[in-house]
Short mmCIF file of C-alpha atoms and ligand atoms in Angstrom, two decimals:
data_model
loop_
_atom_site.label_atom_id
_atom_site.label_comp_id
_atom_site.label_asym_id
_atom_site.label_seq_id
_atom_site.Cartn_x
_atom_site.Cartn_y
_atom_site.Cartn_z
CA MET Q 571 25.11 170.65 249.44
CA VAL Q 572 26.67 167.35 248.31
CA THR Q 573 30.41 167.84 248.04
CA SER Q 574 32.17 165.97 245.27
CA LYS Q 575 35.25 164.06 246.26
CA PRO Q 576 38.22 165.70 244.50
CA HIS Q 577 40.42 163.69 242.18
CA ALA Q 578 44.16 164.43 242.16
CA ALA Q 579 46.42 163.32 239.32
CA LEU Q 580 50.03 162.93 240.48
CA ILE Q 581 52.97 162.53 238.12
CA ALA Q 582 56.16 160.99 239.53
CA SER Q 583 59.32 161.76 237.57
CA PRO Q 584 61.96 159.03 236.97
CA GLY Q 585 63.96 157.84 239.98
CA MET Q 586 62.99 155.93 243.11
CA GLY Q 587 63.72 159.04 245.19
CA HIS Q 588 60.95 160.80 243.24
CA LEU Q 589 58.51 157.92 243.02
CA ILE Q 590 58.53 156.96 246.71
CA PRO Q 591 57.47 160.37 248.14
CA MET Q 592 54.84 160.78 245.41
CA VAL Q 593 53.33 157.39 246.28
CA GLU Q 594 53.33 158.33 249.98
CA LEU Q 595 51.62 161.64 249.26
CA GLY Q 596 49.05 159.78 247.17
CA LYS Q 597 48.38 157.33 250.01
CA ARG Q 598 47.93 160.20 252.47
CA LEU Q 599 45.50 162.08 250.19
CA LEU Q 600 43.50 158.91 249.70
CA THR Q 601 43.35 157.66 253.28
CA HIS Q 602 43.21 160.87 255.31
CA HIS Q 603 41.65 163.41 252.94
CA SER Q 604 39.18 161.39 250.83
CA PHE Q 605 40.70 162.13 247.44
CA HIS Q 606 40.48 159.91 244.40
CA VAL Q 607 44.13 159.49 243.46
CA THR Q 608 45.77 158.57 240.17
CA ILE Q 609 49.56 158.32 240.04
CA PHE Q 610 51.32 158.42 236.69
CA VAL Q 611 54.70 156.74 236.99
CA VAL Q 612 57.22 158.02 234.47
CA THR Q 613 60.21 155.77 234.12
CA THR Q 614 63.18 154.94 231.95
CA ASP Q 615 63.59 151.56 233.60
CA SER Q 616 61.00 148.87 232.97
CA ALA Q 617 62.13 146.99 236.11
CA ILE Q 618 60.38 149.61 238.20
CA THR Q 619 57.05 148.24 237.08
CA THR Q 620 57.62 145.13 239.16
CA SER Q 621 59.04 147.04 242.10
CA HIS Q 622 57.61 146.26 245.49
CA ILE Q 623 57.07 150.01 245.97
CA LEU Q 624 54.17 149.75 243.53
CA GLN Q 625 52.89 146.52 244.97
CA GLN Q 626 51.97 148.13 248.28
CA THR Q 627 49.60 150.70 246.94
CA SER Q 628 46.16 149.29 247.47
CA ASN Q 629 43.37 151.58 246.22
CA LEU Q 630 45.68 153.95 244.41
CA ASN Q 631 45.06 154.10 240.70
CA ILE Q 632 48.59 153.58 239.35
CA VAL Q 633 49.17 154.25 235.65
CA LEU Q 634 52.54 153.22 234.27
CA VAL Q 635 53.66 155.48 231.48
CA PRO Q 636 55.41 153.23 228.93
CA PRO Q 637 59.22 153.53 229.51
CA ILE Q 638 60.63 156.46 227.57
CA ASP Q 639 64.12 156.56 226.08
CA VAL Q 640 65.36 160.06 225.32
CA SER Q 641 69.05 159.17 225.00
CA HIS Q 642 69.10 159.93 221.24
CA LYS Q 643 68.00 163.52 221.99
CA LEU Q 644 70.75 164.24 224.49
CA PRO Q 645 74.48 165.04 224.22
CA PRO Q 646 76.95 162.54 225.69
CA ASN Q 647 77.00 162.56 229.53
CA PRO Q 648 74.04 164.92 229.98
CA PRO Q 649 73.23 166.32 233.42
CA LEU Q 650 70.80 164.16 235.38
CA ALA Q 651 68.20 166.95 235.41
CA ALA Q 652 68.25 167.33 231.60
CA ARG Q 653 67.46 163.65 231.12
CA ILE Q 654 64.64 163.74 233.65
CA LEU Q 655 63.11 166.91 232.17
CA LEU Q 656 63.11 165.55 228.60
CA THR Q 657 61.59 162.27 229.75
CA MET Q 658 58.83 164.17 231.53
CA LEU Q 659 58.15 166.28 228.45
CA ASP Q 660 57.78 163.18 226.26
CA SER Q 661 55.41 161.57 228.74
CA ILE Q 662 52.79 164.37 228.62
CA PRO Q 663 50.81 163.16 225.54
CA PHE Q 664 50.27 159.77 227.21
CA VAL Q 665 49.26 161.37 230.52
CA HIS Q 666 46.92 163.77 228.73
CA SER Q 667 45.06 161.06 226.85
CA SER Q 668 44.83 158.90 229.98
CA ILE Q 669 43.28 161.78 231.93
CA LEU Q 670 40.75 162.38 229.15
CA SER Q 671 39.70 158.74 229.18
CA THR Q 672 39.57 158.22 232.97
CA LYS Q 673 36.49 156.51 234.39
CA LEU Q 674 36.91 158.46 237.64
CA PRO Q 675 35.63 162.06 237.91
CA PRO Q 676 37.92 164.37 235.93
CA PRO Q 677 40.92 165.34 238.09
CA SER Q 678 40.69 168.80 239.59
CA ALA Q 679 44.29 168.93 240.78
CA LEU Q 680 47.59 168.10 239.16
CA ILE Q 681 50.51 167.40 241.49
CA VAL Q 682 54.00 167.18 240.02
CA ASP Q 683 57.49 167.27 241.42
CA MET Q 684 59.89 170.01 240.40
CA PHE Q 685 60.64 168.23 237.11
CA GLY Q 686 57.01 168.14 236.07
CA PHE Q 687 56.35 171.71 234.97
CA ALA Q 688 56.05 170.52 231.34
CA ALA Q 689 52.57 169.36 232.36
CA PHE Q 690 51.38 172.85 233.40
CA PRO Q 691 49.89 173.85 229.99
CA MET Q 692 47.91 170.59 229.87
CA ALA Q 693 46.60 171.15 233.41
CA ARG Q 694 45.59 174.71 232.61
CA ASP Q 695 43.76 173.57 229.48
CA LEU Q 696 41.88 171.03 231.57
CA GLY Q 697 41.02 173.59 234.28
CA MET Q 698 43.01 171.83 236.99
CA LEU Q 699 44.68 173.41 240.01
CA ILE Q 700 48.45 172.99 239.80
CA TYR Q 701 50.59 171.92 242.76
CA VAL Q 702 54.34 171.39 242.85
CA TYR Q 703 55.49 168.87 245.43
CA PHE Q 704 59.02 169.51 246.68
CA ALA Q 705 59.94 166.14 248.14
CA THR Q 706 62.65 167.90 250.07
CA SER Q 707 63.36 170.64 252.59
CA ALA Q 708 61.70 174.03 252.97
CA TRP Q 709 65.20 175.51 252.73
CA PHE Q 710 65.73 174.10 249.22
CA SER Q 711 62.17 175.13 248.27
CA ALA Q 712 62.98 178.66 249.51
CA VAL Q 713 66.10 178.84 247.32
CA THR Q 714 64.09 177.71 244.29
CA VAL Q 715 61.27 180.20 244.83
CA TYR Q 716 63.85 182.95 245.27
CA VAL Q 717 66.08 182.13 242.25
CA PRO Q 718 64.17 184.20 239.67
CA ALA Q 719 64.35 187.27 241.94
CA MET Q 720 67.89 186.78 243.26
CA ASP Q 721 70.44 189.51 242.76
CA LYS Q 722 72.57 188.53 239.75
CA LYS Q 723 75.67 190.07 241.32
CA MET Q 724 75.25 187.92 244.42
CA ILE Q 725 75.01 184.78 242.26
CA GLU Q 726 78.15 185.77 240.34
CA SER Q 727 80.08 186.56 243.48
CA HIS Q 728 78.95 183.21 244.94
CA ALA Q 729 80.39 181.39 241.92
CA GLU Q 730 83.56 183.48 241.59
CA ASN Q 731 84.50 184.54 245.13
CA HIS Q 732 82.69 181.81 247.04
CA GLU Q 733 80.55 184.33 248.96
CA PRO Q 734 77.47 182.75 250.57
CA LEU Q 735 74.07 182.98 248.86
CA VAL Q 736 71.93 185.05 251.18
CA ILE Q 737 68.38 183.65 251.22
CA LEU Q 738 65.79 185.97 252.82
CA GLY Q 739 64.51 184.60 256.11
CA CYS Q 740 66.64 181.43 255.88
CA GLU Q 741 70.13 180.20 256.55
CA ALA Q 742 72.56 181.38 253.83
CA VAL Q 743 73.93 178.72 251.47
CA ARG Q 744 77.68 178.39 251.89
CA PHE Q 745 79.68 177.82 248.72
CA ASP Q 746 80.85 174.46 250.04
CA ASP Q 747 77.23 173.30 250.21
CA THR Q 748 75.99 174.93 247.04
CA LEU Q 749 73.80 173.47 244.32
CA GLU Q 750 75.46 172.53 241.03
CA PRO Q 751 73.58 175.15 238.95
CA PHE Q 752 75.16 177.94 241.01
CA LEU Q 753 78.68 176.83 240.15
CA SER Q 754 78.31 178.51 236.77
CA PRO Q 755 75.59 181.16 236.47
CA ILE Q 756 76.05 181.29 232.70
CA GLY Q 757 75.94 177.52 232.30
CA GLU Q 758 73.10 175.38 230.99
CA MET Q 759 72.38 173.89 234.41
CA TYR Q 760 71.76 177.30 235.92
CA GLN Q 761 69.56 178.30 232.96
CA GLY Q 762 67.58 175.08 233.30
CA TYR Q 763 67.11 175.62 237.05
CA LEU Q 764 66.02 179.23 236.47
CA THR Q 765 63.51 178.14 233.82
CA ALA Q 766 62.07 175.52 236.17
CA ALA Q 767 61.90 178.00 239.07
CA LYS Q 768 60.12 180.61 236.93
CA GLU Q 769 57.46 178.03 236.06
CA ILE Q 770 57.16 176.63 239.58
CA VAL Q 771 56.35 180.02 241.11
CA THR Q 772 53.29 180.25 238.83
CA ALA Q 773 51.69 177.13 240.38
CA ASP Q 774 48.58 177.43 242.56
CA GLY Q 775 50.23 175.58 245.42
CA ILE Q 776 53.58 174.34 246.67
CA LEU Q 777 53.73 171.28 248.92
CA MET Q 778 56.92 170.52 250.85
CA ASN Q 779 57.85 167.22 252.48
CA THR Q 780 58.91 168.81 255.75
CA TRP Q 781 57.22 170.14 258.84
CA GLN Q 782 56.96 173.46 260.52
CA ASP Q 783 58.80 172.57 263.74
CA LEU Q 784 61.74 171.04 261.85
CA GLU Q 785 62.28 174.14 259.73
CA PRO Q 786 60.40 177.02 261.35
CA ALA Q 787 62.35 179.83 259.67
CA ALA Q 788 62.42 178.44 256.13
CA THR Q 789 58.76 177.37 256.25
CA LYS Q 790 57.78 180.86 257.38
CA ALA Q 791 60.01 182.47 254.74
CA VAL Q 792 58.39 180.65 251.80
CA ARG Q 793 54.88 181.24 253.10
CA GLU Q 794 55.00 184.90 254.07
CA ASP Q 795 54.62 187.74 251.58
CA GLY Q 796 56.89 189.91 253.70
CA ILE Q 797 59.74 187.46 253.09
CA LEU Q 798 59.84 185.10 250.06
CA GLY Q 799 56.12 184.43 249.69
CA ARG Q 800 55.77 187.50 247.49
CA PHE Q 801 57.85 185.82 244.78
CA THR Q 802 55.24 183.15 244.14
CA LYS Q 803 51.49 183.21 243.67
CA ALA Q 804 51.34 179.71 245.16
CA GLU Q 805 49.87 178.87 248.54
CA VAL Q 806 52.62 177.03 250.44
CA TYR Q 807 51.92 173.96 252.56
CA SER Q 808 54.39 171.88 254.60
CA VAL Q 809 52.87 168.41 254.60
CA GLY Q 810 55.60 166.07 255.84
CA PRO Q 811 57.30 164.02 257.00
CA LEU Q 812 55.79 161.57 254.49
CA VAL Q 813 57.96 158.47 254.37
CA ARG Q 814 57.51 154.96 253.13
CA THR Q 815 55.19 153.04 255.38
CA VAL Q 816 55.76 149.34 255.53
CA GLU Q 817 52.50 147.50 254.96
CA LYS Q 818 53.91 144.01 254.84
CA LYS Q 819 57.44 143.15 255.98
CA PRO Q 820 59.23 141.62 252.96
CA GLU Q 821 61.11 138.34 253.23
CA ALA Q 822 64.77 139.31 253.21
CA ALA Q 823 67.87 137.61 254.54
CA VAL Q 824 69.20 140.91 255.81
CA LEU Q 825 66.14 141.40 258.04
CA SER Q 826 66.50 137.90 259.49
CA TRP Q 827 70.17 138.66 260.17
CA LEU Q 828 69.20 141.89 261.94
CA ASP Q 829 66.77 139.92 264.12
CA GLY Q 830 69.80 138.21 265.67
CA GLN Q 831 71.75 141.41 266.50
CA PRO Q 832 71.68 143.44 269.73
CA ALA Q 833 69.63 146.65 269.90
CA GLU Q 834 71.09 149.71 268.14
CA SER Q 835 74.34 147.89 267.36
CA VAL Q 836 74.33 147.92 263.53
CA VAL Q 837 75.33 150.77 261.23
CA TYR Q 838 73.43 150.83 257.92
CA VAL Q 839 75.43 152.16 254.96
CA SER Q 840 73.62 153.22 251.80
CA PHE Q 841 73.88 156.00 249.26
CA GLY Q 842 70.29 156.12 248.04
CA SER Q 843 68.84 154.87 244.82
CA GLY Q 844 71.40 156.54 242.58
CA GLY Q 845 74.58 156.98 244.58
CA THR Q 846 77.75 155.38 243.30
CA MET Q 847 81.44 155.85 244.13
CA SER Q 848 84.82 155.19 242.59
CA GLU Q 849 86.52 151.83 243.03
CA VAL Q 850 89.17 153.38 245.31
CA GLN Q 851 86.49 155.00 247.47
CA MET Q 852 84.53 151.77 247.73
CA ARG Q 853 87.63 150.03 248.99
CA GLU Q 854 88.20 152.71 251.64
CA VAL Q 855 84.58 152.35 252.83
CA ALA Q 856 85.06 148.59 253.15
CA LEU Q 857 88.32 148.89 255.06
CA GLY Q 858 86.90 151.73 257.17
CA LEU Q 859 83.94 149.60 258.22
CA GLU Q 860 86.30 146.80 259.15
CA LEU Q 861 88.48 149.22 261.13
CA SER Q 862 85.46 150.61 263.01
CA GLN Q 863 84.78 147.17 264.50
CA GLN Q 864 81.06 147.82 264.31
CA ARG Q 865 78.33 145.57 262.97
CA PHE Q 866 77.12 146.77 259.57
CA VAL Q 867 74.72 146.35 256.65
CA TRP Q 868 76.12 147.88 253.44
CA VAL Q 869 74.30 148.28 250.12
CA VAL Q 870 76.94 148.03 247.40
CA ARG Q 871 76.83 149.00 243.73
CA PRO Q 872 79.43 148.49 241.02
CA PRO Q 873 81.78 151.48 241.15
CA CYS Q 874 81.38 154.36 238.75
CA GLU Q 875 84.26 156.74 238.09
CA GLY Q 876 83.41 160.45 238.03
CA ASP Q 877 79.61 160.15 238.45
CA ALA Q 878 78.19 160.18 241.96
CA SER Q 879 74.66 159.49 240.66
CA GLY Q 880 75.75 156.61 238.42
CA SER Q 881 72.88 154.21 239.16
CA PHE Q 882 70.06 156.80 239.33
CA PHE Q 883 68.20 155.40 236.31
CA GLU Q 884 69.18 151.77 236.60
CA VAL Q 885 68.82 150.60 240.17
CA SER Q 886 68.14 147.07 239.01
CA ASN Q 887 71.29 146.55 236.93
CA GLY Q 888 74.58 145.18 238.16
CA GLY Q 889 73.52 142.58 240.68
CA ASP Q 890 76.25 140.58 242.34
CA VAL Q 891 78.91 142.13 240.08
CA ALA Q 892 79.34 144.81 242.77
CA LEU Q 893 80.80 142.22 245.13
CA ASN Q 894 83.78 141.72 242.78
CA TYR Q 895 85.03 145.21 243.63
CA LEU Q 896 85.30 144.64 247.37
CA PRO Q 897 88.80 144.15 248.86
CA GLU Q 898 90.05 140.60 248.69
CA GLY Q 899 88.73 138.49 251.57
CA PHE Q 900 86.52 141.31 252.94
CA VAL Q 901 83.23 139.39 252.88
CA LYS Q 902 84.79 136.35 254.54
CA ARG Q 903 86.62 138.38 257.18
CA THR Q 904 83.50 140.32 258.16
CA GLU Q 905 80.83 137.64 257.81
CA ALA Q 906 80.30 137.41 261.58
CA VAL Q 907 79.59 141.12 261.94
CA GLY Q 908 78.41 142.41 258.60
CA VAL Q 909 76.11 141.89 255.64
CA VAL Q 910 76.74 143.22 252.15
CA VAL Q 911 73.60 143.62 250.04
CA PRO Q 912 74.12 144.12 246.32
CA MET Q 913 72.22 147.00 244.65
CA TRP Q 914 69.03 147.44 246.66
CA ALA Q 915 67.97 146.74 250.23
CA PRO Q 916 64.64 147.14 252.06
CA GLN Q 917 65.79 150.43 253.58
CA ALA Q 918 62.60 151.50 255.35
CA GLU Q 919 62.49 148.12 257.11
CA ILE Q 920 66.21 148.20 257.97
CA LEU Q 921 66.01 151.68 259.47
CA GLY Q 922 62.91 150.66 261.38
CA HIS Q 923 64.61 147.56 262.82
CA PRO Q 924 65.53 147.82 266.53
CA ALA Q 925 69.06 146.51 265.80
CA THR Q 926 69.90 149.53 263.60
CA GLY Q 927 71.70 152.25 265.52
CA GLY Q 928 73.33 154.48 262.88
CA PHE Q 929 73.10 155.35 259.18
CA VAL Q 930 75.90 156.37 256.82
CA THR Q 931 73.83 158.24 254.25
CA HIS Q 932 74.22 160.36 251.12
CA CYS Q 933 71.57 162.66 252.67
CA GLY Q 934 68.88 162.25 250.00
CA TRP Q 935 65.83 163.80 251.66
CA ASN Q 936 63.82 160.57 251.79
CA SER Q 937 66.70 158.82 253.54
CA VAL Q 938 67.03 161.72 255.95
CA LEU Q 939 63.34 161.60 256.86
CA GLU Q 940 63.34 157.80 257.16
CA SER Q 941 66.29 158.02 259.53
CA VAL Q 942 64.74 160.78 261.63
CA LEU Q 943 61.39 159.00 261.88
CA ASN Q 944 63.16 155.91 263.15
CA GLY Q 945 65.28 157.86 265.62
CA VAL Q 946 68.58 156.89 263.93
CA PRO Q 947 71.57 159.33 264.02
CA MET Q 948 73.63 159.71 260.87
CA VAL Q 949 77.03 160.04 259.25
CA ALA Q 950 76.31 162.60 256.53
CA TRP Q 951 78.13 161.87 253.28
CA PRO Q 952 76.46 164.04 250.63
CA LEU Q 953 77.05 163.28 246.95
CA TYR Q 954 74.91 165.38 244.56
CA ALA Q 955 71.78 167.55 244.13
CA GLU Q 956 70.78 169.39 247.35
CA GLN Q 957 72.42 166.76 249.59
CA LYS Q 958 75.16 169.09 250.87
CA MET Q 959 72.52 171.53 252.12
CA ASN Q 960 70.77 168.62 253.82
CA ALA Q 961 74.08 167.53 255.38
CA PHE Q 962 74.65 171.06 256.70
CA MET Q 963 71.19 171.11 258.27
CA LEU Q 964 71.67 167.71 259.92
CA SER Q 965 75.14 168.29 261.29
CA GLU Q 966 75.35 172.04 261.95
CA GLU Q 967 71.75 172.99 262.75
CA LEU Q 968 70.00 169.93 264.12
CA GLY Q 969 72.97 168.13 265.65
CA VAL Q 970 71.83 164.67 264.58
CA ALA Q 971 74.74 163.79 262.28
CA VAL Q 972 78.50 164.02 261.94
CA ARG Q 973 79.72 164.99 258.51
CA VAL Q 974 82.40 163.55 256.27
CA ALA Q 975 85.21 165.99 255.43
CA GLU Q 976 86.18 165.58 251.81
CA GLU Q 977 89.68 166.89 251.58
CA GLY Q 978 90.18 166.73 247.83
CA GLY Q 979 88.70 163.49 246.72
CA VAL Q 980 88.89 160.17 248.49
CA VAL Q 981 87.63 159.82 252.07
CA ARG Q 982 90.16 157.56 253.77
CA ARG Q 983 89.34 154.46 255.81
CA GLU Q 984 90.53 156.06 259.07
CA GLN Q 985 87.96 158.83 258.71
CA VAL Q 986 85.19 156.37 257.84
CA ALA Q 987 86.02 154.33 260.95
CA GLU Q 988 86.24 157.40 263.18
CA LEU Q 989 82.87 158.83 262.06
CA VAL Q 990 81.12 155.49 262.41
CA ARG Q 991 82.46 155.09 265.95
CA ARG Q 992 81.47 158.65 266.87
CA VAL Q 993 77.86 157.85 266.00
CA MET Q 994 77.73 154.28 267.25
CA VAL Q 995 79.75 154.19 270.46
CA ASP Q 996 80.98 157.62 271.52
CA GLU Q 997 79.27 159.90 274.04
CA GLU Q 998 78.59 162.29 271.14
CA GLY Q 999 76.54 159.57 269.44
CA PHE Q 1000 74.30 159.15 272.46
CA GLY Q 1001 73.60 162.91 272.40
CA MET Q 1002 72.71 162.74 268.70
CA ARG Q 1003 70.47 159.74 269.27
CA LYS Q 1004 68.59 161.64 271.96
CA LYS Q 1005 68.10 164.65 269.68
CA VAL Q 1006 66.99 162.58 266.70
CA LYS Q 1007 64.42 160.79 268.87
CA GLU Q 1008 63.01 164.18 269.85
CA LEU Q 1009 62.72 165.08 266.17
CA LYS Q 1010 60.94 161.77 265.53
CA VAL Q 1011 58.29 162.72 268.09
CA SER Q 1012 57.94 166.19 266.59
CA GLY Q 1013 57.53 164.74 263.06
CA GLU Q 1014 54.89 162.25 264.21
CA LYS Q 1015 53.03 165.06 265.95
CA ALA Q 1016 53.02 167.16 262.76
CA LEU Q 1017 51.18 164.36 260.97
CA SER Q 1018 48.69 163.72 263.78
CA LYS Q 1019 45.14 165.10 263.74
CA VAL Q 1020 46.30 168.16 265.71
CA GLY Q 1021 49.54 168.64 263.78
CA SER Q 1022 50.59 171.38 261.37
CA SER Q 1023 51.11 169.08 258.37
CA HIS Q 1024 47.68 167.47 258.77
CA HIS Q 1025 46.20 170.94 258.99
CA TRP Q 1026 47.87 172.06 255.74
CA LEU Q 1027 46.75 168.99 253.81
CA CYS Q 1028 43.18 169.59 255.08
CA GLN Q 1029 43.47 173.14 253.78
CA MET Q 1030 44.70 171.93 250.41
CA SER Q 1031 41.92 169.40 250.24
CA LYS Q 1032 39.33 172.13 250.95
CA ASP Q 1033 40.80 174.26 248.16
CA CYS Q 1034 40.44 171.33 245.77
CA GLU Q 1035 36.85 170.68 246.87
CA ALA Q 1036 36.00 174.35 246.39
CA HIS Q 1037 37.59 174.18 242.95
CA VAL Q 1038 35.47 171.15 242.02
CA GLN Q 1039 32.33 172.91 243.25
CA GLY Q 1040 33.31 176.07 241.39
CA SER Q 1041 33.76 174.07 238.18
CA GLU Q 1042 30.49 172.23 238.75
CA ALA Q 1043 28.77 175.55 239.47
CA LYS Q 1044 30.23 176.97 236.25
CA VAL Q 1045 29.04 173.92 234.29
CA SER Q 1046 25.59 174.00 235.87
CA SER Q 1047 25.16 177.76 235.41
CA ALA Q 1048 26.29 177.37 231.78
CA TYR Q 1049 23.71 174.56 231.49
CA THR Q 1050 20.95 176.69 233.09
CA THR Q 1051 21.77 179.61 230.78
CA THR Q 1052 21.82 177.37 227.72
CA THR Q 1053 18.53 175.74 228.73
CA ALA Q 1054 16.95 179.17 229.32
CA VAL Q 1055 18.15 180.43 225.94
CA LEU Q 1056 16.92 177.27 224.24
CA SER Q 1057 13.48 177.46 225.85
CA ASP Q 1058 13.25 181.12 224.79
CA VAL Q 1059 14.10 180.08 221.26
CA VAL Q 1060 11.49 177.28 221.38
CA ARG Q 1061 8.85 179.67 222.79
CA SER Q 1062 9.44 182.35 220.18
N1 LIG H 1354 66.02 152.96 248.92
C1 LIG H 1354 65.75 151.65 249.28
N2 LIG H 1354 66.75 150.74 249.15
C2 LIG H 1354 67.99 151.05 248.70
C3 LIG H 1354 68.25 152.40 248.35
C4 LIG H 1354 67.25 153.32 248.49
O1 LIG H 1354 64.63 151.33 249.70
O2 LIG H 1354 68.85 150.17 248.62
C5 LIG H 1354 64.93 153.96 249.05
C6 LIG H 1354 65.10 154.78 250.31
O3 LIG H 1354 64.46 154.14 251.40
C7 LIG H 1354 64.48 156.11 249.92
C8 LIG H 1354 64.73 156.19 248.42
O4 LIG H 1354 65.01 154.88 247.98
O5 LIG H 1354 63.09 156.08 250.18
C9 LIG H 1354 65.90 157.08 248.07
O6 LIG H 1354 65.52 158.40 248.17
P1 LIG H 1354 66.53 159.52 248.67
O7 LIG H 1354 65.80 160.81 248.61
O8 LIG H 1354 67.09 159.16 249.97
O9 LIG H 1354 67.72 159.51 247.67
P2 LIG H 1354 67.84 159.50 246.06
O10 LIG H 1354 67.85 158.09 245.69
O11 LIG H 1354 66.67 160.26 245.52
O12 LIG H 1354 69.15 160.17 245.84
#
């Protein structure tokens, strides 16, 4: 029988940290699993349309959803998640009409991230399989799958008495590492998270950007009916680590500078696509780097008071203004050993450069995976979302990072310097580097032809092919029946 190549429609929600893993998943489905792939890019920032991320996507059908502004529908200072969810909701009519008018075969699978459940009704109407792609850990995915079934008393006692959240089959979540929605179980954020989780568990499949050997317990817990698997009808597949692959090295002064530095001698400092800090904190980072006496590359953003995700929607704004907030004379004093890059740096290329030997990171999952796959140990400095859970995993479980201790607010320069030195020059750092290089090998193996993640994507691809054949069979049997009825009518 001729098998039809399945077509997957992927929707990336706003934010580089959401777009990048969706694009990588799309590339993988296209190149290793013979899918047709369309990626709908939902954005609030028109600058993303010219981003180099989208210029390295040969053969992917990229559809840019016209930028959507939902600010008039939101209260002042809305939570990040609320803004993303509303933007996704408003993008559905455009996505729907684009799918109906596609010249490719109709998509048989919809893949969204955890903010994309607004598209489920559309997908069901169109007879598509629905997959949710958690571009993060199996541990976070486990918490989400479990939320609708969690004991209410445990959630309350977590918020009030700081008891840990016990997650079946997984590490418990300590209060210090908790997710914002759990801080107030009667608050809007918790209700929003619960609503999303209730929808997500109805999907046909859950994909996670992790691999079995990195998180054996959590992967097993979400998959198995005897543990958390019974709380979702979805098949669960760990398909990572999918990270940004560099097709063509960009021209960048920072990369030329790195070319001139000794191996593993530079610490890279970056807080993701959205991370921002207060002016006082920025100053302490600067002085801490100076105190550490290590070579560095630092991505700086204008400070933002009271919002750790201040540049999430506007990575392109601000430019050189950020430099005005650095301590007087800092750039001049450090020019022989450091480079400050305003707003955005070619991170995948920097982490892949032989001169890079450490990474001060906010622990966004893409950054974590990029660091691991380049064998770079970390200083974990989590800011928002599930980053504290990621920091716990890296420092306490995997032993590939040292973690910042936030004792009531500002992290002082002495601590910054000490942590950087522990990773870059201390004995402890060599141990972490060894461990992270082992994880790199394990991640690469998972993606190889004999690896667990390759296996799961093959399985998913077979499910999609079977779905296409099932739909074609339904159409052709409906056609045969109709033709038979018609010929009966003609004969009589
Ligand atoms: N990134 C980059 N240059 C920057 C900052 C971020 O290329 O200056 C990329 C980074 O390589 C990663 C993504 O943006 O792929 C950020 O995702 P992550 O999950 O680490 O954090 P988020 O931005 O979602 O908090």
